[in-house]
Short mmCIF file of C-alpha atoms in Angstrom, two decimals:
data_model
loop_
_atom_site.label_atom_id
_atom_site.label_comp_id
_atom_site.label_asym_id
_atom_site.label_seq_id
_atom_site.Cartn_x
_atom_site.Cartn_y
_atom_site.Cartn_z
CA UNK A 674 -18.46 14.37 29.39
CA UNK A 675 -18.59 12.74 25.96
CA UNK A 676 -15.57 12.04 23.81
CA UNK A 677 -15.57 12.92 20.09
CA UNK A 678 -16.39 10.19 17.59
CA UNK A 679 -13.43 7.88 16.91
CA UNK A 680 -11.51 7.96 13.67
CA UNK A 681 -12.31 5.39 11.00
CA UNK A 682 -10.79 1.97 11.77
CA UNK A 683 -9.95 1.49 8.08
CA UNK A 684 -8.75 4.07 5.57
CA UNK A 685 -7.47 4.28 2.00
CA UNK A 686 -4.14 6.07 2.18
CA UNK A 687 -2.14 7.36 -0.76
CA UNK A 688 1.22 5.64 -1.04
CA UNK A 689 3.05 8.85 -2.02
CA UNK A 690 4.21 10.84 1.03
CA UNK A 691 4.22 14.62 0.75
CA UNK A 692 7.25 16.45 2.15
CA UNK A 693 7.33 20.21 2.55
CA UNK A 694 8.09 23.11 4.91
CA UNK A 695 5.61 23.94 7.64
CA UNK A 696 3.10 26.50 6.41
CA UNK A 697 0.08 27.46 8.51
CA UNK A 698 -1.81 28.66 5.44
CA UNK A 699 -1.34 25.35 3.66
CA UNK A 700 -2.39 23.53 6.82
CA UNK A 701 -5.69 25.42 6.71
CA UNK A 702 -6.02 24.61 3.00
CA UNK A 703 -5.60 20.92 3.82
CA UNK A 704 -8.37 21.12 6.40
CA UNK A 705 -10.60 22.87 3.87
CA UNK A 706 -9.73 20.34 1.16
CA UNK A 707 -10.75 17.39 3.31
CA UNK A 708 -13.63 19.33 4.94
CA UNK A 709 -15.39 18.28 8.13
CA UNK A 710 -15.19 14.58 7.32
CA UNK A 711 -11.43 14.65 7.82
CA UNK A 712 -9.60 14.11 11.06
CA UNK A 713 -6.07 15.49 11.17
CA UNK A 714 -3.79 13.47 13.41
CA UNK A 715 -2.14 15.36 16.23
CA UNK A 716 1.42 15.36 14.94
CA UNK A 717 4.29 17.06 16.73
CA UNK A 718 7.91 17.80 15.95
CA UNK A 719 10.13 14.79 16.52
CA UNK A 720 13.80 13.99 16.02
CA UNK A 721 14.53 11.11 13.68
CA UNK A 722 16.24 8.28 15.53
CA UNK A 723 18.36 5.44 14.22
CA UNK A 724 21.01 7.33 12.24
CA UNK A 725 23.73 9.69 13.45
CA UNK A 726 23.43 11.77 10.27
CA UNK A 727 20.04 11.06 8.66
CA UNK A 728 20.62 13.79 6.04
CA UNK A 729 23.15 11.44 4.44
CA UNK A 730 20.20 9.12 3.82
CA UNK A 731 18.15 11.92 2.27
CA UNK A 732 16.12 12.26 5.49
CA UNK A 733 15.68 15.49 7.44
CA UNK A 734 16.74 15.05 11.12
CA UNK A 735 13.57 16.71 12.46
CA UNK A 736 10.07 16.35 10.99
CA UNK A 737 6.42 16.60 11.96
CA UNK A 738 4.27 13.73 10.63
CA UNK A 739 0.70 14.80 9.85
CA UNK A 740 -1.66 11.96 8.88
CA UNK A 741 -4.72 13.51 7.22
CA UNK A 742 -7.47 10.94 7.60
CA UNK A 743 -10.82 10.71 5.85
CA UNK A 744 -13.62 8.16 5.90
CA UNK A 745 -13.42 5.90 2.84
CA UNK A 746 -13.91 6.12 -0.06
CA UNK A 747 -12.25 9.51 0.39
CA UNK A 748 -8.46 9.05 0.29
CA UNK A 749 -6.23 9.81 3.26
CA UNK A 750 -2.62 10.96 3.00
CA UNK A 751 0.52 11.52 5.03
CA UNK A 752 2.40 14.81 5.18
CA UNK A 753 5.94 15.09 6.52
CA UNK A 754 6.49 18.73 7.48
CA UNK A 755 10.01 20.17 7.64
CA UNK A 756 11.07 23.02 9.96
CA UNK A 757 10.71 26.46 8.42
CA UNK A 758 14.42 27.05 9.09
CA UNK A 759 15.54 23.83 7.38
CA UNK A 760 18.53 24.42 5.04
CA UNK A 761 17.27 25.67 1.68
CA UNK A 762 19.61 23.33 -0.18
CA UNK A 763 18.19 20.26 1.55
CA UNK A 764 15.60 18.37 -0.43
CA UNK A 765 14.23 15.23 1.24
CA UNK A 766 14.37 12.06 -0.79
CA UNK A 767 10.90 11.26 -2.22
CA UNK A 768 9.23 8.39 -0.39
CA UNK A 769 6.18 6.18 -0.55
CA UNK A 770 4.46 3.98 1.99
CA UNK A 771 5.82 0.49 1.37
CA UNK A 772 3.56 -1.23 3.87
CA UNK A 773 1.65 -0.80 7.11
CA UNK A 774 1.01 -3.13 10.03
CA UNK A 775 -1.02 -2.19 13.07
CA UNK A 776 0.28 1.23 14.16
CA UNK A 777 3.41 1.18 11.98
CA UNK A 778 3.85 2.90 8.61
CA UNK A 779 7.03 2.01 6.74
CA UNK A 780 8.18 4.59 4.19
CA UNK A 781 10.69 3.70 1.49
CA UNK A 782 12.71 6.50 -0.10
CA UNK A 783 13.90 6.69 -3.68
CA UNK A 784 17.39 5.96 -2.31
CA UNK A 785 16.02 2.67 -0.84
CA UNK A 786 16.41 3.89 2.75
CA UNK A 787 13.48 3.69 5.15
CA UNK A 788 11.57 5.88 7.59
CA UNK A 789 9.61 3.93 10.17
CA UNK A 790 6.69 5.91 11.61
CA UNK A 791 5.01 4.64 14.78
CA UNK A 792 1.69 6.51 14.93
CA UNK A 793 1.04 5.48 18.55
CA UNK A 794 4.18 7.21 19.86
CA UNK A 795 4.90 9.69 17.03
CA UNK A 796 8.39 8.16 16.75
CA UNK A 797 10.38 8.36 13.50
CA UNK A 798 13.30 6.02 12.84
CA UNK A 799 15.71 6.17 9.90
CA UNK A 800 16.88 2.79 8.60
CA UNK A 801 19.61 2.29 6.03
CA UNK A 802 19.06 0.48 2.75
CA UNK A 803 19.56 -3.25 2.44
CA UNK A 804 23.22 -4.18 1.93
CA UNK A 805 24.39 -5.12 -1.55
CA UNK A 806 22.11 -2.77 -3.52
CA UNK A 807 24.97 -1.02 -5.28
CA UNK A 808 25.66 -0.45 -8.96
CA UNK A 809 26.29 -3.03 -10.32
CA UNK A 810 24.26 -4.91 -7.71
CA UNK A 811 25.35 -8.06 -5.95
CA UNK A 812 21.78 -8.70 -4.84
CA UNK A 813 18.34 -7.56 -6.01
CA UNK A 814 15.10 -7.23 -3.96
CA UNK A 815 12.19 -9.30 -5.25
CA UNK A 816 9.95 -6.24 -4.94
CA UNK A 817 9.59 -2.83 -3.33
CA UNK A 818 7.42 -3.80 -0.38
CA UNK A 819 9.28 -4.63 2.81
CA UNK A 820 7.18 -6.40 5.44
CA UNK A 821 6.62 -5.41 9.07
CA UNK A 822 5.82 -7.62 12.06
CA UNK A 823 4.79 -6.05 15.36
CA UNK A 824 5.28 -7.79 18.70
CA UNK A 825 4.56 -6.74 22.27
CA UNK A 826 7.59 -4.50 22.66
CA UNK A 827 9.32 -4.79 19.31
CA UNK A 828 8.83 -4.64 15.57
CA UNK A 829 10.71 -6.43 12.84
CA UNK A 830 11.24 -5.48 9.21
CA UNK A 831 11.86 -8.23 6.66
CA UNK A 832 12.75 -8.29 2.98
CA UNK A 833 13.88 -10.87 0.44
CA UNK A 834 16.75 -10.34 -1.96
CA UNK A 835 18.20 -12.72 -4.52
CA UNK A 836 21.89 -12.94 -5.47
CA UNK A 837 22.61 -11.42 -8.87
CA UNK A 838 24.54 -13.54 -11.36
CA UNK A 839 26.50 -11.09 -13.52
CA UNK A 840 27.55 -13.78 -15.99
CA UNK A 841 23.93 -14.73 -16.72
CA UNK A 842 22.54 -11.23 -16.07
CA UNK A 843 19.87 -12.91 -14.00
CA UNK A 844 18.84 -13.65 -10.43
CA UNK A 845 20.17 -16.83 -8.86
CA UNK A 846 16.73 -18.06 -7.75
CA UNK A 847 15.64 -20.09 -5.84
CA UNK A 848 18.61 -19.09 -3.67
CA UNK A 849 17.88 -15.93 -1.72
CA UNK A 850 18.48 -14.10 1.54
CA UNK A 851 15.91 -12.89 4.03
CA UNK A 852 17.11 -9.69 5.70
CA UNK A 853 15.59 -8.63 9.01
CA UNK A 854 15.88 -5.46 11.06
CA UNK A 855 14.68 -5.27 14.64
CA UNK A 856 14.01 -2.30 16.88
CA UNK A 857 15.49 -4.28 19.78
CA UNK A 858 18.79 -4.72 17.93
CA UNK A 859 20.89 -1.92 19.39
CA UNK A 860 23.27 -2.00 16.44
CA UNK A 861 20.52 -1.16 13.98
CA UNK A 862 21.99 -3.50 11.35
CA UNK A 863 20.23 -5.79 8.92
CA UNK A 864 20.64 -9.50 9.74
CA UNK A 865 21.01 -11.91 6.82
CA UNK A 866 19.53 -15.43 6.67
CA UNK A 867 20.24 -17.56 3.56
CA UNK A 868 17.19 -19.49 2.33
CA UNK A 869 16.08 -21.62 -0.59
CA UNK A 870 12.72 -20.34 -1.76
CA UNK A 871 10.06 -23.07 -2.26
CA UNK A 872 9.03 -21.65 -5.64
CA UNK A 873 8.06 -23.58 -8.78
CA UNK A 874 11.05 -23.84 -11.11
CA UNK A 875 9.10 -22.06 -13.85
CA UNK A 876 9.18 -18.75 -11.92
CA UNK A 877 12.83 -18.92 -10.90
CA UNK A 878 14.12 -17.61 -14.24
CA UNK A 879 15.45 -16.92 -16.68
CA UNK A 880 12.25 -15.62 -18.35
CA UNK A 881 9.84 -15.61 -15.40
CA UNK A 882 10.49 -14.45 -11.84
CA UNK A 883 8.50 -14.37 -8.64
CA UNK A 884 7.89 -10.66 -7.97
CA UNK A 885 6.46 -9.06 -4.83
CA UNK A 886 3.53 -6.78 -5.73
CA UNK A 887 2.29 -6.26 -2.17
CA UNK A 888 2.81 -7.55 1.34
CA UNK A 889 0.97 -7.83 4.64
CA UNK A 890 1.35 -9.62 7.97
CA UNK A 891 -1.08 -11.76 9.92
CA UNK A 892 -0.70 -13.84 13.10
CA UNK A 893 3.09 -13.57 13.11
CA UNK A 894 3.41 -14.56 9.45
CA UNK A 895 4.45 -12.51 6.44
CA UNK A 896 2.58 -12.77 3.14
CA UNK A 897 4.68 -11.70 0.16
CA UNK A 898 2.22 -11.56 -2.74
CA UNK A 899 2.84 -12.00 -6.46
CA UNK A 900 -0.52 -11.11 -8.04
CA UNK A 901 0.26 -13.30 -11.06
CA UNK A 902 1.58 -16.38 -9.24
CA UNK A 903 0.77 -16.68 -5.56
CA UNK A 904 1.92 -16.04 -2.02
CA UNK A 905 5.31 -16.67 -0.44
CA UNK A 906 4.39 -17.34 3.18
CA UNK A 907 7.15 -16.64 5.71
CA UNK A 908 7.06 -17.98 9.27
CA UNK A 909 9.66 -15.50 10.43
CA UNK A 910 9.36 -16.02 14.18
CA UNK A 911 9.36 -19.84 14.15
CA UNK A 912 12.17 -21.60 15.95
CA UNK A 913 14.93 -22.13 13.41
CA UNK A 914 13.18 -19.69 11.05
CA UNK A 915 12.66 -18.12 8.70
CA UNK A 916 10.62 -20.98 7.24
CA UNK A 917 8.82 -20.46 3.94
CA UNK A 918 5.94 -22.01 1.99
CA UNK A 919 4.45 -21.19 -1.41
CA UNK A 920 0.70 -20.85 -1.93
CA UNK A 921 -0.26 -20.70 -5.63
CA UNK A 922 -3.23 -18.62 -6.74
CA UNK A 923 -6.50 -20.48 -7.44
CA UNK A 924 -6.20 -23.04 -10.22
CA UNK A 925 -6.45 -21.40 -13.63
CA UNK A 926 -5.68 -17.88 -12.43
CA UNK A 927 -1.90 -17.78 -12.56
CA UNK A 928 -0.18 -16.01 -15.45
CA UNK A 929 3.35 -16.32 -16.76
CA UNK A 930 4.68 -13.18 -18.37
CA UNK A 931 8.26 -12.41 -19.36
CA UNK A 932 9.94 -10.48 -16.57
CA UNK A 933 10.75 -7.58 -18.92
CA UNK A 934 7.07 -7.16 -19.90
CA UNK A 935 5.51 -7.71 -16.51
CA UNK A 936 5.21 -4.00 -15.63
CA UNK A 937 3.07 -3.38 -18.74
CA UNK A 938 0.27 -5.72 -17.65
CA UNK A 939 -3.17 -4.30 -17.03
CA UNK A 940 -4.04 -7.36 -14.94
CA UNK A 941 -1.87 -6.05 -12.09
CA UNK A 942 -4.45 -3.24 -11.72
CA UNK A 943 -7.30 -5.75 -11.63
CA UNK A 944 -6.29 -7.94 -8.67
CA UNK A 945 -5.82 -7.58 -4.94
CA UNK A 946 -5.21 -9.73 -1.87
CA UNK A 947 -5.88 -8.71 1.73
CA UNK A 948 -6.56 -10.09 5.17
CA UNK A 949 -10.26 -9.43 5.81
CA UNK A 950 -11.38 -9.91 9.42
CA UNK A 951 -8.84 -12.70 9.89
CA UNK A 952 -9.33 -14.41 6.50
CA UNK A 953 -6.99 -13.99 3.53
CA UNK A 954 -9.03 -13.12 0.43
CA UNK A 955 -8.23 -12.70 -3.25
CA UNK A 956 -10.30 -10.49 -5.58
CA UNK A 957 -9.86 -10.32 -9.34
CA UNK A 958 -11.56 -8.95 -12.43
CA UNK A 959 -11.42 -11.86 -14.86
CA UNK A 960 -11.85 -11.52 -18.63
CA UNK A 961 -11.00 -9.15 -21.46
CA UNK A 962 -11.20 -5.80 -19.70
CA UNK A 963 -9.98 -3.99 -22.82
CA UNK A 964 -13.24 -4.65 -24.68
CA UNK A 965 -15.34 -4.17 -21.52
CA UNK A 966 -17.99 -6.73 -22.42
CA UNK A 967 -20.23 -8.98 -20.36
CA UNK A 968 -17.51 -11.60 -20.06
CA UNK A 969 -15.58 -9.59 -17.45
CA UNK A 970 -16.38 -11.03 -14.02
CA UNK A 971 -15.54 -9.96 -10.49
CA UNK A 972 -14.59 -13.09 -8.55
CA UNK A 973 -13.37 -13.55 -4.99
CA UNK A 974 -11.75 -16.45 -3.15
CA UNK A 975 -10.98 -17.17 0.51
CA UNK A 976 -7.85 -18.98 1.71
CA UNK A 977 -8.44 -21.86 4.12
CA UNK A 978 -7.34 -21.39 7.76
CA UNK A 979 -4.44 -23.80 7.25
CA UNK A 980 -3.39 -21.85 4.11
CA UNK A 981 -3.65 -25.00 1.97
CA UNK A 982 -6.37 -24.18 -0.58
CA UNK A 983 -8.70 -21.53 -1.98
CA UNK A 984 -12.49 -21.67 -2.14
CA UNK A 985 -14.79 -19.31 -4.04
CA UNK A 986 -16.08 -16.71 -1.62
CA UNK A 987 -18.78 -14.68 -3.36
CA UNK A 988 -20.86 -15.41 -6.42
CA UNK A 989 -19.17 -14.28 -9.64
CA UNK A 990 -20.53 -10.89 -10.67
CA UNK A 991 -20.48 -9.50 -14.20
CA UNK A 992 -19.05 -6.00 -14.58
CA UNK A 993 -21.92 -5.33 -16.99
CA UNK A 994 -24.33 -6.07 -14.13
CA UNK A 995 -22.39 -3.73 -11.84
CA UNK A 996 -22.65 -0.75 -14.19
CA UNK A 997 -26.29 -1.59 -14.96
CA UNK A 998 -27.28 -1.70 -11.28
CA UNK A 999 -29.80 0.76 -9.87
CA UNK A 1000 -27.33 2.27 -7.40
CA UNK A 1001 -24.67 2.76 -10.08
CA UNK A 1002 -27.03 4.66 -12.34
CA UNK A 1003 -28.71 6.65 -9.57
CA UNK A 1004 -25.32 8.10 -8.68
CA UNK A 1005 -24.64 9.05 -12.30
CA UNK A 1006 -21.33 7.20 -12.46
CA UNK A 1007 -19.63 6.72 -15.84
CA UNK A 1008 -19.71 3.37 -17.60
CA UNK A 1009 -16.04 2.61 -16.99
CA UNK A 1010 -14.12 -0.53 -16.10
CA UNK A 1011 -13.38 -0.64 -12.33
CA UNK A 1012 -9.65 -0.93 -11.62
CA UNK A 1013 -7.27 -1.06 -8.65
CA UNK A 1014 -9.57 -3.03 -6.31
CA UNK A 1015 -8.91 -2.76 -2.56
CA UNK A 1016 -10.69 -5.09 -0.15
CA UNK A 1017 -11.79 -3.63 3.17
CA UNK A 1018 -9.87 -5.21 6.04
CA UNK A 1019 -12.72 -4.68 8.49
CA UNK A 1020 -15.93 -5.16 6.45
CA UNK A 1021 -16.38 -8.49 4.72
CA UNK A 1022 -17.73 -8.16 1.18
CA UNK A 1023 -16.87 -4.47 0.85
CA UNK A 1024 -14.48 -3.43 -1.92
CA UNK A 1025 -13.15 -0.10 -3.16
CA UNK A 1026 -12.22 0.53 -6.78
CA UNK A 1027 -11.42 3.36 -9.18
CA UNK A 1028 -13.42 4.45 -12.21
CA UNK A 1029 -11.41 6.48 -14.72
CA UNK A 1030 -12.72 8.36 -17.74
CA UNK A 1031 -9.84 8.72 -20.20
CA UNK A 1032 -9.87 10.22 -23.70
CA UNK A 1033 -7.30 9.73 -26.45
CA UNK A 1034 -5.88 12.88 -28.03
CA UNK A 1035 -3.64 12.84 -31.13
CA UNK A 1036 -0.13 14.16 -30.60
CA UNK A 1037 0.57 17.41 -32.40
CA UNK A 1038 3.92 16.13 -33.64
CA UNK A 1039 3.93 14.56 -37.13
CA UNK A 1040 6.46 12.37 -38.89
CA UNK A 1041 8.10 13.19 -42.24
CA UNK A 1042 5.04 11.85 -44.08
CA UNK A 1043 2.67 14.13 -42.18
CA UNK A 1044 1.29 11.27 -40.12
CA UNK A 1045 0.44 11.57 -36.43
CA UNK A 1046 3.04 9.88 -34.23
CA UNK A 1047 0.42 8.54 -31.86
CA UNK A 1048 -2.00 9.52 -29.14
CA UNK A 1049 -1.74 10.68 -25.58
CA UNK A 1050 -4.03 9.88 -22.68
CA UNK A 1051 -6.19 12.76 -21.52
CA UNK A 1052 -7.83 12.26 -18.08
CA UNK A 1053 -11.41 13.52 -17.91
CA UNK A 1054 -12.70 12.22 -14.55
CA UNK A 1055 -11.75 9.94 -11.64
CA UNK A 1056 -14.02 8.32 -9.06
CA UNK A 1057 -13.44 6.04 -6.07
CA UNK A 1058 -16.40 3.79 -5.31
CA UNK A 1059 -17.34 1.86 -2.17
CA UNK A 1060 -19.03 -1.31 -3.33
CA UNK A 1061 -20.97 -4.12 -1.65
CA UNK A 1062 -20.04 -7.21 -3.67
CA UNK A 1063 -22.77 -9.48 -2.31
CA UNK A 1064 -25.59 -7.00 -2.95
CA UNK A 1065 -24.15 -5.55 -6.19
CA UNK A 1066 -24.64 -2.10 -4.74
CA UNK A 1067 -22.60 1.10 -4.88
CA UNK A 1068 -22.69 2.43 -1.31
CA UNK A 1069 -20.92 5.73 -1.95
CA UNK A 1070 -18.36 7.41 -4.17
CA UNK A 1071 -15.99 10.36 -4.21
CA UNK A 1072 -13.69 12.23 -6.58
CA UNK A 1073 -10.14 11.76 -5.24
CA UNK A 1074 -8.69 15.04 -6.54
CA UNK A 1075 -9.95 18.41 -7.74
CA UNK A 1076 -8.71 17.79 -11.28
CA UNK A 1077 -8.68 14.51 -13.19
CA UNK A 1078 -5.25 12.86 -13.14
CA UNK A 1079 -3.61 9.87 -14.79
CA UNK A 1080 -2.04 8.69 -11.52
CA UNK A 1081 -5.35 7.18 -10.45
CA UNK A 1082 -4.96 4.60 -13.22
CA UNK A 1083 -2.31 2.88 -11.07
CA UNK A 1084 -2.61 1.19 -7.64
CA UNK A 1085 -1.78 4.35 -5.67
CA UNK A 1086 -4.06 3.59 -2.70
CA UNK A 1087 -3.27 1.27 0.19
CA UNK A 1088 -5.92 -0.17 2.49
CA UNK A 1089 -4.83 0.02 6.12
CA UNK A 1090 -6.17 -0.06 9.66
CA UNK A 1091 -3.38 2.05 11.20
CA UNK A 1092 -5.98 4.74 11.84
CA UNK A 1093 -7.57 2.50 14.48
CA UNK A 1094 -4.30 2.53 16.44
CA UNK A 1095 -3.96 6.28 16.05
CA UNK A 1096 -7.56 6.69 17.19
CA UNK A 1097 -6.92 4.48 20.22
CA UNK A 1098 -3.93 6.60 21.22
CA UNK A 1099 -5.78 9.88 20.70
CA UNK A 1100 -8.83 8.67 22.61
CA UNK A 1101 -6.65 7.53 25.52
CA UNK A 1102 -5.11 11.00 25.74
CA UNK A 1103 -8.53 12.61 25.38
CA UNK A 1104 -9.93 10.38 28.15
CA UNK A 1105 -7.12 11.43 30.49
CA UNK A 1106 -7.78 15.09 29.68
CA UNK A 1107 -11.51 14.62 30.31
CA UNK A 1108 -10.89 12.89 33.65
CA UNK A 1109 -8.53 15.66 34.77
CA UNK A 1110 -11.05 18.31 33.76
CA UNK A 1111 -13.90 16.53 35.54
CA UNK A 1112 -11.75 16.23 38.68
CA UNK A 1113 -11.00 19.97 38.59
CA UNK A 1114 -14.68 20.81 38.10
CA UNK A 1115 -15.79 18.65 41.04
CA UNK A 1116 -13.09 20.21 43.23
CA UNK A 1117 -14.50 23.72 42.79
#
């Protein structure tokens, strides 16, 4: 008796998590929206562990996680369903997926608390915010992306915070603290380890700071990534750890921007780092993307196995050549600058990116001289492409939402292989069911 095809071992999941009451009609709408290509994870109601009163953390005590999975480039998403009889006044704190590692999804709420979702067991765990994040703060996280390490019978969360100097209104870098939380720690408390970060002095303030844009784990190490500077490599499980090293980006591709202007940079939507089949790789669109001329290149680098240096991975490819390719034009895609690249973790040389068609529309409001006060962005179309870098070939594309939206201009998608662990669990259960059924049939 054959088992159904396994779920994709790599998916693009939206960071934003959707909370809402259980509604059978909406469940059917979700299935229709994602059509036959989607596989809806077999979620079930589960009590949230780890906090005596999770509602105080903005977390409902009982939820049903529903991962809605689709083959890339179609986006996947995570629903957290609430019981129909949940108190009307309760509104869960909005959350987004901070990071994933193996079968773990870590959600971070707007209140800086966490929900840890283990897809292999359907367990949900509430975790309190890092200590010291009060107003005014005594410490400040270096980013919004807490890391996860998974062991044989345990998992560990880790984050970096820097002391806040009120007199200077600045972080006291390179001094910092690594906070860890472990499932095996019965107390459920964060453990603090003071460290001195091995960062260049130029990005320790006051104008420039190391900032965590993304994080991932590989072979027991944590990679905290600043897409403008480099990687802070943490050997968390080493004896006497945590031990840290700094890996700068390839020579000539770092950028120093004042910490107050950093969030305005377009370049943050033009770079990505990921572990691809056991090799850490960096992809970047290089050049003046505003003018969209032939000088914009897609370049990739691979980090050496000892994490000491970068080498160019694929031949530099002009964006003009990408949009002029036969596959690009056969699919009728718009001549738009690709943004928000995501490297496939399981297929070397495969990258996903967004194409956005945006118009400018004058604001209706005028100043006292009858002049327009500016323009607003008007989304016309969004596409997600699956691209073979080495062959300069668009393999497939999709429209991520029914209506064009501005949110696709930002890095809202996260590449993850958690679906492989969910698939493994589902297939194990299916195999048991098949074996039981076959035994019953042969007993007749």
